[in-house]
Structure formats: structure tokens, C-alpha cells
Short mmCIF file of C-alpha atoms and ligand atoms in Angstrom, two decimals:
data_model
loop_
_atom_site.label_atom_id
_atom_site.label_comp_id
_atom_site.label_asym_id
_atom_site.label_seq_id
_atom_site.Cartn_x
_atom_site.Cartn_y
_atom_site.Cartn_z
CA MET A 1 -37.78 12.07 -9.35
CA SER A 2 -37.00 8.40 -9.65
CA PHE A 3 -33.83 6.55 -8.79
CA ARG A 4 -33.21 6.10 -12.51
CA GLU A 5 -33.52 9.79 -13.30
CA ASP A 6 -31.55 10.90 -10.25
CA GLY A 7 -28.95 8.27 -11.03
CA ALA A 8 -28.59 9.48 -14.62
CA ALA A 9 -28.24 13.04 -13.31
CA ALA A 10 -25.58 11.94 -10.81
CA VAL A 11 -23.55 10.11 -13.47
CA GLU A 12 -23.90 13.14 -15.76
CA TRP A 13 -22.72 15.32 -12.88
CA ALA A 14 -19.70 13.06 -12.35
CA ALA A 15 -18.83 13.08 -16.06
CA ARG A 16 -19.07 16.88 -16.21
CA TYR A 17 -16.95 17.22 -13.10
CA LEU A 18 -14.22 15.01 -14.53
CA ASP A 19 -14.30 16.88 -17.84
CA GLY A 20 -13.96 20.24 -16.12
CA VAL A 21 -11.90 19.57 -13.01
CA GLY A 22 -8.75 20.77 -14.77
CA ASP A 23 -10.26 24.27 -15.03
CA LEU A 24 -10.87 24.60 -11.27
CA PRO A 25 -8.34 26.01 -8.77
CA VAL A 26 -6.61 22.91 -7.43
CA LEU A 27 -6.30 23.99 -3.80
CA ALA A 28 -9.61 25.03 -2.24
CA GLN A 29 -9.85 28.81 -2.20
CA VAL A 30 -11.79 29.02 1.06
CA GLU A 31 -11.10 29.88 4.67
CA PRO A 32 -11.87 27.53 7.57
CA GLY A 33 -15.59 27.71 8.37
CA ASP A 34 -16.63 29.14 4.97
CA VAL A 35 -18.35 25.96 3.76
CA ARG A 36 -20.21 25.35 6.98
CA ALA A 37 -21.37 28.96 7.12
CA ARG A 38 -23.13 28.50 3.79
CA LEU A 39 -25.05 25.40 4.87
CA PRO A 40 -28.12 25.26 7.12
CA ALA A 41 -27.26 24.56 10.75
CA SER A 42 -30.13 22.07 11.08
CA PRO A 43 -31.36 19.19 8.90
CA PRO A 44 -34.54 19.60 6.83
CA GLU A 45 -37.83 18.58 8.43
CA GLN A 46 -39.34 17.60 5.11
CA PRO A 47 -37.74 15.58 2.30
CA GLU A 48 -35.80 17.55 -0.28
CA SER A 49 -35.10 16.45 -3.82
CA PHE A 50 -31.86 14.92 -5.05
CA ASP A 51 -31.71 17.86 -7.46
CA ASP A 52 -31.32 20.11 -4.43
CA VAL A 53 -28.39 18.00 -3.30
CA LEU A 54 -26.71 18.28 -6.70
CA ARG A 55 -27.32 22.04 -6.76
CA ASP A 56 -25.61 22.51 -3.39
CA LEU A 57 -22.82 20.22 -4.53
CA ASP A 58 -22.16 22.64 -7.39
CA GLU A 59 -22.68 25.86 -5.49
CA ILE A 60 -21.26 25.15 -2.04
CA ILE A 61 -19.35 21.88 -1.84
CA VAL A 62 -17.25 21.94 -5.03
CA PRO A 63 -15.90 25.48 -4.39
CA GLY A 64 -14.86 24.24 -0.96
CA LEU A 65 -12.89 21.27 -2.25
CA THR A 66 -9.25 20.69 -3.00
CA HIS A 67 -9.43 18.76 -6.24
CA TRP A 68 -7.57 15.47 -5.92
CA GLN A 69 -8.84 14.53 -9.39
CA SER A 70 -7.23 17.59 -10.96
CA PRO A 71 -4.47 16.84 -13.46
CA ARG A 72 -2.39 19.53 -11.72
CA PHE A 73 -2.67 18.06 -8.24
CA PHE A 74 1.04 17.44 -7.58
CA ALA A 75 1.05 17.41 -3.75
CA TYR A 76 1.71 14.48 -1.37
CA PHE A 77 1.17 11.47 -3.64
CA ALA A 78 -1.08 12.35 -6.56
CA VAL A 79 -3.83 9.77 -7.03
CA SER A 80 -6.64 8.92 -9.46
CA ALA A 81 -10.11 7.54 -9.02
CA SER A 82 -10.46 6.00 -12.47
CA GLU A 83 -13.78 5.76 -14.27
CA PRO A 84 -14.20 1.97 -13.81
CA GLY A 85 -13.37 2.43 -10.13
CA ILE A 86 -15.92 5.21 -9.71
CA LEU A 87 -18.69 3.19 -11.34
CA ALA A 88 -17.85 0.11 -9.28
CA GLU A 89 -18.15 2.23 -6.09
CA LEU A 90 -21.69 3.07 -7.13
CA LEU A 91 -22.43 -0.61 -7.61
CA ALA A 92 -20.78 -1.58 -4.31
CA ALA A 93 -22.98 0.95 -2.51
CA THR A 94 -25.97 -0.48 -4.35
CA LEU A 95 -25.18 -3.98 -3.10
CA ASN A 96 -24.25 -2.72 0.38
CA SER A 97 -22.68 -6.08 1.28
CA VAL A 98 -21.27 -6.42 4.75
CA ALA A 99 -18.70 -9.20 4.65
CA PHE A 100 -18.04 -9.96 8.27
CA ILE A 101 -18.13 -13.69 7.67
CA TRP A 102 -18.15 -15.66 4.45
CA ARG A 103 -21.91 -16.38 4.46
CA THR A 104 -22.89 -12.74 4.84
CA SER A 105 -21.22 -12.06 1.50
CA PRO A 106 -19.66 -15.09 -0.16
CA ALA A 107 -18.99 -13.31 -3.45
CA SER A 108 -17.30 -10.26 -1.95
CA THR A 109 -15.17 -12.47 0.32
CA GLU A 110 -14.05 -14.61 -2.59
CA LEU A 111 -13.64 -11.72 -5.01
CA GLU A 112 -11.44 -9.97 -2.46
CA ALA A 113 -9.19 -13.01 -2.22
CA LEU A 114 -9.13 -13.35 -6.00
CA THR A 115 -8.32 -9.70 -6.72
CA LEU A 116 -5.49 -9.82 -4.19
CA ASP A 117 -4.14 -12.92 -5.97
CA TRP A 118 -4.49 -11.17 -9.33
CA THR A 119 -2.74 -8.08 -8.04
CA ALA A 120 0.04 -10.23 -6.56
CA GLN A 121 0.52 -11.75 -10.02
CA LEU A 122 0.56 -8.34 -11.68
CA LEU A 123 3.12 -7.02 -9.21
CA GLY A 124 5.30 -10.15 -9.35
CA LEU A 125 4.74 -11.11 -5.70
CA PRO A 126 4.93 -14.66 -4.31
CA GLY A 127 1.91 -16.74 -5.35
CA ASP A 128 1.22 -18.26 -1.95
CA TRP A 129 0.67 -15.11 0.12
CA HIS A 130 -2.65 -14.42 1.81
CA GLY A 131 -4.12 -11.07 0.85
CA HIS A 132 -7.01 -8.97 2.09
CA ILE A 133 -8.12 -5.33 1.93
CA GLU A 134 -8.10 -2.75 4.72
CA ASP A 135 -9.23 0.85 4.35
CA THR A 136 -5.84 2.56 4.63
CA ALA A 137 -2.15 1.76 4.98
CA SER A 138 -2.39 3.08 8.52
CA VAL A 139 -4.78 0.25 9.39
CA SER A 140 -2.89 -2.34 7.31
CA THR A 141 0.21 -1.50 9.31
CA ILE A 142 -1.69 -1.74 12.59
CA ALA A 143 -2.83 -5.23 11.52
CA ALA A 144 0.68 -6.28 10.51
CA LEU A 145 2.27 -4.99 13.70
CA ALA A 146 -0.40 -6.60 15.87
CA ALA A 147 0.48 -9.92 14.20
CA ALA A 148 4.18 -9.22 14.70
CA ARG A 149 3.64 -8.54 18.39
CA GLU A 150 1.63 -11.75 18.70
CA ALA A 151 4.18 -13.83 16.79
CA THR A 152 7.37 -12.53 18.36
CA GLY A 153 6.56 -11.18 21.84
CA GLY A 154 8.90 -8.28 21.05
CA HIS A 155 8.00 -4.76 22.07
CA VAL A 156 9.94 -2.50 19.72
CA VAL A 157 9.16 -1.42 16.14
CA VAL A 158 12.26 -0.51 14.16
CA CYS A 159 11.90 1.85 11.20
CA SER A 160 13.85 4.63 9.57
CA GLU A 161 13.63 8.32 10.32
CA GLU A 162 11.92 8.61 6.95
CA ALA A 163 9.18 6.02 7.68
CA HIS A 164 5.62 7.29 7.47
CA SER A 165 4.09 8.59 10.70
CA SER A 166 1.49 5.80 10.50
CA VAL A 167 4.20 3.36 11.66
CA GLU A 168 4.86 5.22 14.88
CA ARG A 169 1.15 5.75 15.38
CA ALA A 170 0.45 2.02 14.97
CA ALA A 171 3.24 1.20 17.42
CA ARG A 172 1.85 3.67 19.94
CA LEU A 173 -1.63 2.22 19.62
CA LEU A 174 -0.32 -1.30 20.17
CA GLY A 175 1.76 -0.33 23.20
CA LEU A 176 5.00 -0.84 21.29
CA GLU A 177 8.02 1.42 21.33
CA THR A 178 9.37 2.95 18.11
CA ARG A 179 13.09 2.93 17.42
CA LYS A 180 14.12 5.17 14.53
CA VAL A 181 17.18 4.30 12.51
CA PRO A 182 19.19 7.01 10.71
CA VAL A 183 19.23 7.18 6.93
CA ASP A 184 22.07 7.42 4.42
CA ASP A 185 22.60 10.27 2.00
CA ALA A 186 19.90 8.85 -0.31
CA PHE A 187 17.38 8.77 2.59
CA ARG A 188 17.47 4.94 2.90
CA MET A 189 17.50 3.20 6.26
CA ARG A 190 21.04 2.36 7.33
CA ALA A 191 20.73 -1.39 7.91
CA ASP A 192 24.08 -1.39 9.69
CA ALA A 193 22.67 1.03 12.28
CA ALA A 194 19.48 -0.96 12.97
CA ASP A 195 19.48 -2.35 16.51
CA LEU A 196 16.98 -5.23 16.64
CA THR A 197 17.19 -5.86 20.41
CA ASP A 198 13.68 -6.68 21.74
CA ALA A 199 12.20 -5.91 18.32
CA ALA A 200 8.80 -7.24 17.28
CA ALA A 201 9.12 -5.87 13.76
CA VAL A 202 11.19 -3.95 11.31
CA VAL A 203 9.18 -1.75 8.96
CA ALA A 204 11.07 -1.22 5.72
CA THR A 205 9.72 1.40 3.35
CA VAL A 206 9.83 1.04 -0.42
CA GLY A 207 8.97 4.53 -1.60
CA THR A 208 9.14 6.82 1.42
CA THR A 209 6.68 9.66 1.71
CA SER A 210 9.22 12.47 1.45
CA THR A 211 11.54 11.32 -1.31
CA THR A 212 10.37 7.82 -2.41
CA SER A 213 13.67 6.35 -1.17
CA VAL A 214 13.91 2.57 -0.97
CA ASP A 215 15.20 0.91 2.21
CA PRO A 216 17.69 -1.97 1.80
CA VAL A 217 15.11 -4.74 2.15
CA PRO A 218 17.51 -7.71 1.51
CA ALA A 219 19.85 -6.65 4.33
CA LEU A 220 16.90 -5.99 6.64
CA ALA A 221 15.41 -9.39 5.76
CA ASP A 222 18.72 -11.02 6.73
CA ALA A 223 18.76 -9.18 10.06
CA CYS A 224 15.11 -10.07 10.75
CA ALA A 225 15.75 -13.75 9.97
CA GLU A 226 18.74 -13.77 12.30
CA HIS A 227 16.84 -12.18 15.21
CA ASP A 228 13.46 -13.80 14.58
CA VAL A 229 11.83 -10.43 13.95
CA TRP A 230 8.80 -9.75 11.70
CA LEU A 231 9.55 -7.83 8.51
CA HIS A 232 6.74 -5.54 7.34
CA VAL A 233 7.25 -3.71 4.04
CA ASP A 234 5.44 -0.42 3.54
CA ALA A 235 5.17 0.03 -0.22
CA ALA A 236 1.95 2.04 0.08
CA TYR A 237 2.88 4.26 -2.86
CA ALA A 238 5.65 2.54 -4.81
CA GLY A 239 4.37 -1.04 -4.72
CA SER A 240 2.05 -0.34 -7.66
CA ALA A 241 5.10 0.48 -9.78
CA TRP A 242 6.05 -3.20 -9.69
CA VAL A 243 3.50 -3.82 -12.42
CA CYS A 244 6.38 -2.62 -14.64
CA PRO A 245 9.22 -5.16 -14.72
CA GLU A 246 11.83 -2.40 -15.13
CA LEU A 247 10.83 -1.02 -11.70
CA ARG A 248 11.13 -4.33 -9.87
CA TRP A 249 14.67 -3.48 -8.78
CA SER A 250 12.85 -1.83 -5.87
CA GLN A 251 11.21 -5.15 -5.00
CA GLU A 252 14.41 -6.97 -4.18
CA GLY A 253 14.03 -8.88 -0.91
CA VAL A 254 10.31 -8.13 -0.58
CA ASP A 255 9.53 -11.81 -1.21
CA ARG A 256 11.11 -12.46 2.19
CA ALA A 257 8.77 -10.09 4.05
CA ASP A 258 6.24 -11.35 6.57
CA SER A 259 3.76 -8.72 5.44
CA LEU A 260 3.44 -6.07 2.76
CA VAL A 261 1.11 -3.13 2.26
CA VAL A 262 0.38 -1.50 -1.11
CA ASN A 263 -2.33 1.15 -1.42
CA ALA A 264 -4.43 0.59 -4.53
CA HIS A 265 -5.90 4.04 -3.79
CA LYS A 266 -2.50 5.64 -4.23
CA TRP A 267 -1.14 4.55 -7.61
CA LEU A 268 -3.41 1.77 -8.82
CA PHE A 269 -6.21 4.03 -10.06
CA THR A 270 -8.70 2.79 -7.47
CA PRO A 271 -10.86 5.31 -5.59
CA MET A 272 -10.11 5.95 -1.94
CA ASP A 273 -10.08 3.73 0.08
CA CYS A 274 -8.41 0.43 -0.80
CA SER A 275 -5.27 -0.73 0.99
CA LEU A 276 -3.92 -4.17 0.10
CA LEU A 277 -2.26 -6.21 2.84
CA TRP A 278 -0.51 -9.47 2.07
CA THR A 279 1.15 -11.83 4.49
CA ARG A 280 3.01 -15.08 4.22
CA ARG A 281 1.99 -15.82 7.82
CA PRO A 282 -1.82 -15.62 7.83
CA GLU A 283 -2.01 -17.69 11.02
CA ALA A 284 -0.29 -14.83 12.89
CA LEU A 285 -2.91 -12.32 11.73
CA ARG A 286 -5.66 -14.74 12.72
CA ALA A 287 -4.04 -15.22 16.13
CA ALA A 288 -4.06 -11.44 16.60
CA PHE A 289 -7.61 -10.79 15.39
CA SER A 290 -9.84 -13.85 15.28
CA LEU A 291 -12.58 -13.64 17.87
CA VAL A 292 -15.91 -15.09 16.80
CA PRO A 293 -18.92 -14.25 18.97
CA GLU A 294 -21.73 -16.78 19.27
CA TYR A 295 -24.07 -15.02 16.83
CA LEU A 296 -21.47 -15.34 14.06
CA ARG A 297 -20.62 -19.02 14.59
CA THR A 298 -21.43 -21.17 11.56
CA SER A 299 -20.52 -24.55 10.19
CA ASP A 300 -19.17 -22.95 6.98
CA GLU A 301 -15.66 -24.06 6.27
CA ALA A 302 -14.60 -20.83 4.66
CA ASP A 303 -12.18 -18.03 5.35
CA SER A 304 -13.72 -14.92 6.94
CA LEU A 305 -11.60 -11.93 6.10
CA SER A 306 -12.58 -10.12 9.30
CA ASP A 307 -10.26 -12.63 11.04
CA TYR A 308 -7.27 -10.76 9.55
CA GLY A 309 -7.79 -7.20 10.72
CA PRO A 310 -9.51 -4.91 13.22
CA ALA A 311 -12.84 -4.35 11.41
CA LEU A 312 -15.76 -6.74 11.61
CA GLY A 313 -18.06 -5.12 9.04
CA ARG A 314 -16.18 -4.98 5.76
CA ARG A 315 -17.48 -3.24 2.67
CA PHE A 316 -17.18 -4.52 -0.90
CA ARG A 317 -13.89 -2.78 -1.73
CA SER A 318 -12.65 -5.47 -4.07
CA LEU A 319 -15.35 -4.65 -6.63
CA LYS A 320 -13.67 -1.38 -7.63
CA LEU A 321 -10.22 -2.95 -7.72
CA TRP A 322 -11.55 -5.82 -9.85
CA ALA A 323 -13.18 -3.31 -12.23
CA VAL A 324 -9.92 -1.37 -12.57
CA LEU A 325 -7.83 -4.50 -13.16
CA ARG A 326 -10.27 -5.73 -15.78
CA CYS A 327 -10.86 -2.47 -17.59
CA TYR A 328 -7.16 -1.47 -17.64
CA GLY A 329 -5.40 -4.83 -17.80
CA ARG A 330 -1.70 -5.18 -17.17
CA ALA A 331 -0.94 -3.10 -20.27
CA GLY A 332 -3.16 -0.20 -19.21
CA LEU A 333 -1.69 -0.10 -15.72
CA GLN A 334 1.84 -0.21 -17.08
CA SER A 335 1.30 2.59 -19.57
CA ARG A 336 -0.16 4.90 -16.90
CA ILE A 337 2.66 4.22 -14.41
CA ARG A 338 5.26 4.72 -17.14
CA GLU A 339 3.70 7.97 -18.27
CA ALA A 340 3.74 9.36 -14.70
CA ILE A 341 7.40 8.48 -14.43
CA ARG A 342 8.17 9.98 -17.84
CA LEU A 343 6.54 13.25 -16.82
CA ALA A 344 8.41 13.34 -13.50
CA GLU A 345 11.66 12.69 -15.35
CA LEU A 346 10.89 15.52 -17.75
CA PHE A 347 10.23 17.91 -14.87
CA GLU A 348 13.42 16.75 -13.16
CA GLY A 349 15.34 17.67 -16.32
CA TRP A 350 13.84 21.17 -16.41
CA VAL A 351 14.88 21.75 -12.79
CA ARG A 352 18.36 20.40 -13.42
CA ASP A 353 18.87 22.61 -16.47
CA GLU A 354 17.62 25.85 -14.93
CA PRO A 355 20.17 28.00 -13.09
CA GLY A 356 19.14 28.87 -9.54
CA TRP A 357 17.37 25.56 -8.90
CA GLU A 358 18.64 22.28 -7.49
CA LEU A 359 17.41 18.72 -7.10
CA ALA A 360 17.23 17.72 -3.44
CA ALA A 361 16.98 13.92 -3.58
CA PRO A 362 17.38 11.12 -6.11
CA ARG A 363 14.20 10.55 -8.14
CA ASN A 364 13.21 6.87 -8.02
CA PHE A 365 9.64 6.96 -9.30
CA SER A 366 7.26 9.84 -10.06
CA VAL A 367 8.19 12.36 -7.34
CA VAL A 368 10.70 15.17 -7.80
CA CYS A 369 12.21 16.86 -4.73
CA PHE A 370 13.78 20.22 -5.54
CA ARG A 371 14.40 23.67 -4.20
CA ARG A 372 15.36 27.14 -5.25
CA ASP A 373 18.92 27.95 -4.31
CA ALA A 374 17.62 30.38 -1.69
CA SER A 375 16.44 30.52 1.91
CA ASP A 376 13.84 28.18 3.37
CA GLU A 377 11.48 31.14 3.68
CA GLU A 378 11.77 31.89 -0.03
CA ASN A 379 11.09 28.27 -0.95
CA GLU A 380 8.10 28.17 1.35
CA ALA A 381 6.81 31.38 -0.19
CA ILE A 382 7.07 29.82 -3.67
CA VAL A 383 4.88 26.88 -2.62
CA ASP A 384 2.39 29.14 -0.87
CA ARG A 385 2.08 31.48 -3.83
CA VAL A 386 1.71 28.72 -6.43
CA ASN A 387 -0.92 27.01 -4.30
CA ALA A 388 -2.79 30.24 -3.61
CA GLY A 389 -2.91 30.93 -7.35
CA GLY A 390 -4.81 27.67 -7.89
CA GLU A 391 -2.85 26.71 -11.02
CA ALA A 392 -1.19 23.73 -9.33
CA PHE A 393 -0.99 22.20 -5.89
CA LEU A 394 2.46 21.37 -4.51
CA SER A 395 3.57 20.13 -1.11
CA HIS A 396 6.87 20.17 0.73
CA THR A 397 9.14 18.20 2.99
CA ARG A 398 12.26 18.89 5.00
CA LEU A 399 15.50 17.12 4.09
CA ASN A 400 18.74 17.56 6.00
CA GLY A 401 17.03 20.39 7.85
CA ARG A 402 16.16 22.31 4.67
CA TYR A 403 12.76 23.12 3.19
CA VAL A 404 12.25 21.15 -0.03
CA ILE A 405 9.47 21.39 -2.63
CA ARG A 406 7.87 18.18 -3.90
CA LEU A 407 6.14 17.61 -7.22
CA ALA A 408 4.38 14.24 -7.35
CA VAL A 409 2.92 13.02 -10.65
CA GLY A 410 0.29 10.31 -10.36
CA ASN A 411 -3.06 11.46 -11.65
CA GLU A 412 -3.89 9.57 -14.83
CA ARG A 413 -5.19 12.72 -16.54
CA THR A 414 -1.95 14.65 -16.08
CA THR A 415 -0.37 15.59 -19.39
CA GLU A 416 2.94 17.11 -20.37
CA GLU A 417 1.16 20.44 -20.66
CA ASP A 418 -0.03 20.19 -17.05
CA VAL A 419 3.51 19.60 -15.81
CA ARG A 420 4.73 22.48 -17.97
CA ARG A 421 2.01 24.74 -16.53
CA ALA A 422 3.13 23.86 -13.00
CA TRP A 423 6.77 24.65 -13.84
CA ASP A 424 5.73 27.95 -15.46
CA ALA A 425 3.68 28.86 -12.38
CA ILE A 426 6.63 28.10 -10.12
CA ARG A 427 9.06 30.17 -12.18
CA GLN A 428 6.59 32.98 -12.51
CA VAL A 429 6.22 33.48 -8.75
CA VAL A 430 10.00 33.65 -8.55
CA ALA A 431 10.24 36.14 -11.41
CA VAL A 432 7.58 38.42 -9.93
CA PRO A 433 8.55 38.79 -6.29
C1 LIG B 1 4.81 5.35 2.60
C2 LIG B 1 3.45 5.58 3.20
N1 LIG B 1 2.96 4.71 4.08
C3 LIG B 1 1.76 4.88 4.65
C4 LIG B 1 0.97 5.96 4.33
C5 LIG B 1 -0.38 6.11 4.98
O1 LIG B 1 -1.37 5.85 4.05
P1 LIG B 1 -2.92 5.89 4.42
O2 LIG B 1 -3.36 7.30 4.23
O3 LIG B 1 -3.56 4.93 3.47
O4 LIG B 1 -3.05 5.44 5.85
C6 LIG B 1 1.43 6.90 3.42
C7 LIG B 1 0.61 8.07 3.06
O5 LIG B 1 0.90 8.83 2.18
C8 LIG B 1 2.70 6.71 2.85
O6 LIG B 1 3.21 7.62 1.99
#
């Protein structure tokens, strides 16, 4: 088989998968070890065909997957690899650029800077920030906190109890201490309770992982300015919502941040992985990371994006983001974000109107936190039974010590019928104990 024929078969496979993914059980219906047990323990001695790979993909790999592309994936933060993003990944792999310095991939270095500028414009961010791409928000936050440590000499990272675990992990890795600040009754950091003594950075979250709460960024920016502390904003999920002007209330004060992370792979329809990190203090990131060995010294007077983060070899991630921004445009991004929010709002209304159910946190974006008016064990059993049935995939959190069910809308293929099917599945497991 030729590359052309195999390639056509692979694209056909991808198209069929996307057409049919809504018919598959969302959560993988396998036990640990099942997939491995069906695969040979040793690699082939002789070449096999790409057809064989596709066959095993169908027969062994797909049944062992949890389908993040399913329109009824409602766990964690639901995401979408859009079609332009998928195709651009194929092209990026074809080019296989390794952009450790500008000359090893001038176009990917410059396209990365351009797409970050475009995205900043779409999201209404300051026009003079420096942006680059890391793989994940975990790594973006490591980069930001390394710069904060360099710039301030502080040794404490201040964040709320609701901040993502990646903040504490980054602090630990950098030898910094984490100081957690309590939250108010809407799960927002209590700025009045934030002690900035010896702080290197405050990490404010816009769109926390549990409830999508929004920390009071303006008050935290004031406190950071007063104490000369770095302000990093984690808007990994909710930052994409700023493409819609009506959601920019959640952006207040973000223009005063020293750094900001938004994951394009969360809610900007870009395939995993693509985490966007902006800073208004690029010199601090360079001070933390720039280290040019002899073999990479050149006379080029151009920015090398590896000077802004931990990785030297950087793949061509901006190509997929560029493809998404071009093929969707501002209008296409807005309509998808608005539809996710509309569906979450609809679901929220069903929960509110149904006796025996309660909402457990304010809904800011496309995530609904709710619970049955029953014990934690019963709520946990509802999630387990819905997930085991394969009709929808839900996740949970714990708020004020109680087990809470989360339904996160975010996949671009999700329709009203999908949300309705999830609600029916939830009520059905309650009705049939
Ligand atoms: C608010 C927030 N920050 C950071 C992260 C970590 O993201 P990543 O998996 O890209 O490291 C998450 C993950 O869901 C998140 O919700």
C-alpha cells in the first residue's frame, strides 16, 4: 500500500469514527489489563501493513477507549478536536518541524507568535503581551511560576482551595511552598484572607475545575501590585469564553496579570495538546529559561520560543490552532461557545424544576454542579450507574464536604437531544434502584 492509499484509508477511518462516535459507550467498558491482554507482548519481526494497524484500531483499541469526542462526554471539561484541527495535526506531523530556535523552523516560530496575537485579539486581551504555546496548563503554570520565582525571589505560591492541583504540583517542583486561601460561598478565593508574606506569586483562577468559579482578580491584582508579587491567571477552561463579549465580565482585572494560561485544547476546539501562555513580562520568562548551548548559537536576531519554557524541542502546535481560527472565525467560535452555555443553562433549568434534585453551585459557564437530595453514597451510585451504562459520562466533585455531580458541556457535536438523553439516563437510574 502507498502513503496515498493508506492516508485516504486513515482519513476515511477518522470520518467514520466521528460520524459514529455518538453510538459508542462513552466510558470505556473494559477492565484494567484487558487491552494489553489482547495485543502481542512483543513487536513484529517483519513489517506489517497499515491495514493491520487500522484493523486492530477497530477491534482492540477503540473498544478500550473512553470517547472524548462523544457528544455525551460530560465529565471533567468536555472538549472537541475539531475537523480543521485534526487535519492540521496530520500536516504538522508531516512537516515534523522542531522549533528549538528560529532558524530550525522560522515559519512555525512566527506562526506561533501570530496565532497567539490573533487569539489575544479574539479574547480581548492586551495587544502587547508575549504569547507562546506549551503542551498543557500544568507546564504553562510551571513556566509562569518559574518566572515569578526569578522575578520576585519569593518562595510561596498563594492560590485558593479550589485552584487546580497543577498549581501545587508546579510549586512543589520549583521548591516553592503553597499557601491555600479559603473560598467564599460561591467558591471564589477570599481576597481579604490572602496573606502575601514571602509570596512569589498569586494564582487566580477564572473558571475553577470543580465549579467554574471566578476569583476576584481585580482585588488580587491590587494586592499583588502592593506587595510586588507576580499575578498568574489560570483560565485554562474559561478563558476561551472571552471570545463572547457578554462573558468578558469574568475577564475583569486580567489585563493586570503578569501571566495568563488558556488551554486551546479545552474549549477552543483544538486537539490535545495546545496550552496558550501569555505574559506581559517576557524578560522574566527568558531569565528563567534561556540557556543557549554552543551548538545552537547563531547570529539570527530572532525570538526563539524555547527561551520561554522548559522544552527545547517544540512541535508545530500553532498549525492546528491557526487552522481552527481560520476555518471557524470569530463568529464560529462564538456560536459554539454560546451553544454549550445554552445547553448547560437548559440542563440547569431541568434540575432546578425537578423535585428531589438541587443545584450545588452557581453556573457561570457550561458546567452544572448538582446533586440528588440524598446521601453521598446515593449520588455516587447515580454517577457510577450512568457511566457504567455507557449512555453518558459524568464526573463529580466535593463541595462543602458533600459529593456533587458535574455535567460539563463543551463538545461541539453535543445537541439538545444529547443533554436530554443524559438527564433521562440520570433520572432512570434513580427511578430503578
Ligand atoms: C483550571 C484548570 N487549570 C489547569 C488544568 C490543568 O490542565 P492540563 O491538563 O492542560 O495540564 C485544568 C485541567 O482540567 C484546569 O481545570
